[in-house]
mmCIF file of C-alpha atoms in Angstrom:
data_model
loop_
_atom_site.group_PDB
_atom_site.id
_atom_site.type_symbol
_atom_site.label_atom_id
_atom_site.label_comp_id
_atom_site.label_asym_id
_atom_site.label_seq_id
_atom_site.Cartn_x
_atom_site.Cartn_y
_atom_site.Cartn_z
ATOM 1 C CA MET A 1 50.497 211.897 -49.396
ATOM 2 C CA ALA A 2 49.544 208.872 -47.281
ATOM 3 C CA PRO A 3 47.899 209.556 -43.681
ATOM 4 C CA GLN A 4 51.157 210.609 -41.683
ATOM 5 C CA GLY A 5 51.712 213.404 -44.170
ATOM 6 C CA HIS A 6 48.555 215.337 -42.883
ATOM 7 C CA SER A 7 50.395 215.562 -39.711
ATOM 8 C CA LEU A 8 53.315 218.173 -41.834
ATOM 9 C CA LYS A 9 49.810 220.334 -42.056
ATOM 10 C CA LEU A 10 49.424 220.540 -38.267
ATOM 11 C CA GLN A 11 52.756 221.462 -37.949
ATOM 12 C CA SER A 12 52.941 224.097 -40.202
ATOM 13 C CA GLY A 13 50.566 225.813 -38.141
ATOM 14 C CA PHE A 14 53.369 225.821 -35.067
ATOM 15 C CA ARG A 15 56.234 227.025 -36.936
ATOM 16 C CA ASN A 16 54.687 230.799 -36.810
ATOM 17 C CA THR A 17 55.804 230.666 -33.535
ATOM 18 C CA LEU A 18 59.760 229.194 -34.277
ATOM 19 C CA LYS A 19 62.132 232.432 -35.079
ATOM 20 C CA VAL A 20 64.424 230.849 -37.730
ATOM 21 C CA HIS A 21 67.994 232.307 -38.171
ATOM 22 C CA ARG A 22 70.295 230.621 -41.133
ATOM 23 C CA ALA A 23 73.690 230.638 -40.579
ATOM 24 C CA ASN A 24 74.323 229.796 -44.392
ATOM 25 C CA ASP A 25 72.130 227.850 -47.168
ATOM 26 C CA ILE A 26 71.907 224.389 -45.539
ATOM 27 C CA LEU A 27 72.215 225.625 -41.750
ATOM 28 C CA PHE A 28 69.869 227.118 -39.530
ATOM 29 C CA GLU A 29 69.511 227.274 -35.893
ATOM 30 C CA PHE A 30 65.543 227.738 -34.012
ATOM 31 C CA GLN A 31 64.365 229.193 -31.841
ATOM 32 C CA ASN A 32 61.162 228.638 -29.572
ATOM 33 C CA GLY A 33 61.228 230.826 -26.263
ATOM 34 C CA TYR A 34 64.415 229.454 -24.754
ATOM 35 C CA ARG A 35 65.425 226.597 -26.536
ATOM 36 C CA LYS A 36 67.346 225.962 -29.640
ATOM 37 C CA ALA A 37 69.142 224.255 -31.819
ATOM 38 C CA ILE A 38 69.685 223.254 -35.076
ATOM 39 C CA VAL A 39 68.516 222.259 -38.683
ATOM 40 C CA ASP A 40 70.843 220.884 -41.232
ATOM 41 C CA ILE A 41 68.927 220.538 -44.731
ATOM 42 C CA GLY A 42 71.530 219.301 -46.645
ATOM 43 C CA VAL A 43 72.096 216.088 -44.430
ATOM 44 C CA ARG A 44 68.569 216.157 -43.650
ATOM 45 C CA THR A 45 68.650 216.621 -39.671
ATOM 46 C CA CYS A 46 67.189 218.304 -36.718
ATOM 47 C CA THR A 47 68.854 218.302 -32.874
ATOM 48 C CA CYS A 48 65.047 217.094 -31.419
ATOM 49 C CA ASN A 49 65.807 213.768 -34.377
ATOM 50 C CA ARG A 50 62.204 213.149 -35.305
ATOM 51 C CA PHE A 51 63.272 213.333 -38.770
ATOM 52 C CA GLN A 52 65.879 210.954 -38.217
ATOM 53 C CA LEU A 53 63.854 208.532 -36.389
ATOM 54 C CA ASP A 54 60.492 208.600 -38.599
ATOM 55 C CA GLN A 55 61.839 210.560 -41.679
ATOM 56 C CA LEU A 56 58.879 213.111 -40.965
ATOM 57 C CA THR A 57 59.620 216.372 -41.291
ATOM 58 C CA CYS A 58 59.468 218.079 -38.010
ATOM 59 C CA ALA A 59 58.018 221.691 -37.197
ATOM 60 C CA HIS A 60 61.161 223.015 -37.090
ATOM 61 C CA GLU A 61 62.547 221.776 -40.504
ATOM 62 C CA ILE A 62 59.162 222.749 -41.920
ATOM 63 C CA ALA A 63 60.050 226.454 -40.843
ATOM 64 C CA VAL A 64 63.515 226.301 -41.450
ATOM 65 C CA LEU A 65 62.029 224.807 -45.572
ATOM 66 C CA GLN A 66 59.719 227.042 -45.823
ATOM 67 C CA LYS A 67 61.785 229.732 -45.067
ATOM 68 C CA ALA A 68 64.403 228.674 -47.314
ATOM 69 C CA ASN A 69 61.326 228.456 -50.174
ATOM 70 C CA HIS A 70 61.959 224.571 -50.155
ATOM 71 C CA ASP A 71 58.816 222.128 -50.024
ATOM 72 C CA PRO A 72 58.392 220.110 -46.834
ATOM 73 C CA TYR A 73 56.868 216.820 -48.545
ATOM 74 C CA ASP A 74 60.294 216.687 -51.090
ATOM 75 C CA TYR A 75 62.496 215.879 -47.710
ATOM 76 C CA CYS A 76 59.789 212.835 -45.772
ATOM 77 C CA SER A 77 60.915 209.640 -46.922
ATOM 78 C CA PRO A 78 59.093 208.289 -50.240
ATOM 79 C CA TYR A 79 57.390 205.373 -47.988
ATOM 80 C CA PHE A 80 55.063 207.807 -46.709
ATOM 81 C CA THR A 81 53.625 208.744 -50.660
ATOM 82 C CA LYS A 82 50.451 207.758 -51.950
ATOM 83 C CA GLU A 83 52.337 205.545 -54.407
ATOM 84 C CA ALA A 84 54.042 203.552 -52.168
ATOM 85 C CA MET A 85 51.633 202.497 -49.981
ATOM 86 C CA ILE A 86 50.115 201.624 -53.565
ATOM 87 C CA HIS A 87 52.880 199.249 -54.294
ATOM 88 C CA ALA A 88 52.954 198.018 -51.001
ATOM 89 C CA TYR A 89 49.545 196.648 -51.282
ATOM 90 C CA GLU A 90 49.300 195.603 -55.260
ATOM 91 C CA GLU A 91 50.326 192.091 -54.838
ATOM 92 C CA THR A 92 48.102 189.394 -53.439
ATOM 93 C CA VAL A 93 48.335 189.395 -49.537
ATOM 94 C CA PHE A 94 47.412 185.372 -48.639
ATOM 95 C CA PRO A 95 46.078 184.818 -45.414
ATOM 96 C CA VAL A 96 48.596 182.936 -43.196
ATOM 97 C CA GLY A 97 46.371 179.176 -42.241
ATOM 98 C CA HIS A 98 46.867 177.409 -38.529
ATOM 99 C CA GLU A 99 49.882 177.008 -36.252
ATOM 100 C CA ASP A 100 50.082 173.414 -36.646
ATOM 101 C CA THR A 101 50.483 173.857 -41.088
ATOM 102 C CA TRP A 102 53.258 176.010 -40.786
ATOM 103 C CA GLU A 103 56.532 174.397 -41.635
ATOM 104 C CA VAL A 104 59.198 175.691 -39.363
ATOM 105 C CA PRO A 105 62.882 175.047 -39.345
ATOM 106 C CA GLU A 106 64.041 172.978 -36.828
ATOM 107 C CA ASN A 107 67.109 175.280 -35.535
ATOM 108 C CA ILE A 108 64.392 177.918 -35.286
ATOM 109 C CA LYS A 109 61.887 175.398 -33.088
ATOM 110 C CA SER A 110 64.922 174.194 -30.851
ATOM 111 C CA MET A 111 65.684 178.225 -30.052
ATOM 112 C CA THR A 112 64.615 178.663 -26.929
ATOM 113 C CA LEU A 113 63.288 182.399 -26.086
ATOM 114 C CA TYR A 114 63.674 184.452 -22.633
ATOM 115 C CA PRO A 115 62.018 187.648 -21.589
ATOM 116 C CA SER A 116 64.182 190.152 -21.631
ATOM 117 C CA GLN A 117 66.186 191.722 -18.751
ATOM 118 C CA VAL A 118 64.217 195.011 -18.128
ATOM 119 C CA ARG A 119 63.820 196.167 -14.289
ATOM 120 C CA VAL A 120 60.736 197.425 -13.351
ATOM 121 C CA ARG A 121 61.378 201.196 -11.528
ATOM 122 C CA VAL A 122 61.055 202.416 -8.424
ATOM 123 C CA ARG A 123 58.308 204.389 -8.636
ATOM 124 C CA ARG A 124 55.150 205.940 -6.858
ATOM 125 C CA PRO A 125 52.207 204.098 -5.834
ATOM 126 C CA LYS A 126 48.935 204.114 -7.876
ATOM 127 C CA LYS A 127 46.688 204.171 -5.199
ATOM 128 C CA ARG A 128 47.621 205.327 -1.079
ATOM 129 C CA CYS A 129 47.366 203.352 1.837
ATOM 130 C CA LYS A 130 44.055 202.934 3.136
ATOM 131 C CA THR A 131 44.310 204.220 7.034
ATOM 132 C CA PHE A 132 42.882 201.952 9.635
ATOM 133 C CA TRP A 133 39.741 204.097 10.351
ATOM 134 C CA GLU A 134 38.819 204.156 6.814
ATOM 135 C CA ILE A 135 38.810 200.617 6.335
ATOM 136 C CA ASN A 136 36.905 199.630 9.701
ATOM 137 C CA ALA A 137 34.766 202.354 9.203
ATOM 138 C CA LYS A 138 32.853 200.559 7.090
#
């Protein structure tokens, strides 16, 4: 496995704290204290949504897969395999020249990009305001 695959070994220690209940061959419920969630190994989903996002098995799925006698590495995306990493770098990667030498189409040059309309949330100030006595004490 690629370097990311080592996180599966770290997470497998966490699986011992989970209680896994089998609903059928592909549907499982896990419980960790007061939290409950469902893992479907047929569709490869977990309610924590980690597999859907980065396609690495989460600790919940590892616990379920080991209870079902499946290898967790078989459920990871093939992009995380050693072969995929080697294949990605087997071709020559050429350096990009200076910006002045790039051939950029006119329709791309004429585009105007604006910053996203993200509002900064109002939150607690990072530092407290100094009092009159603290300012004049110096």
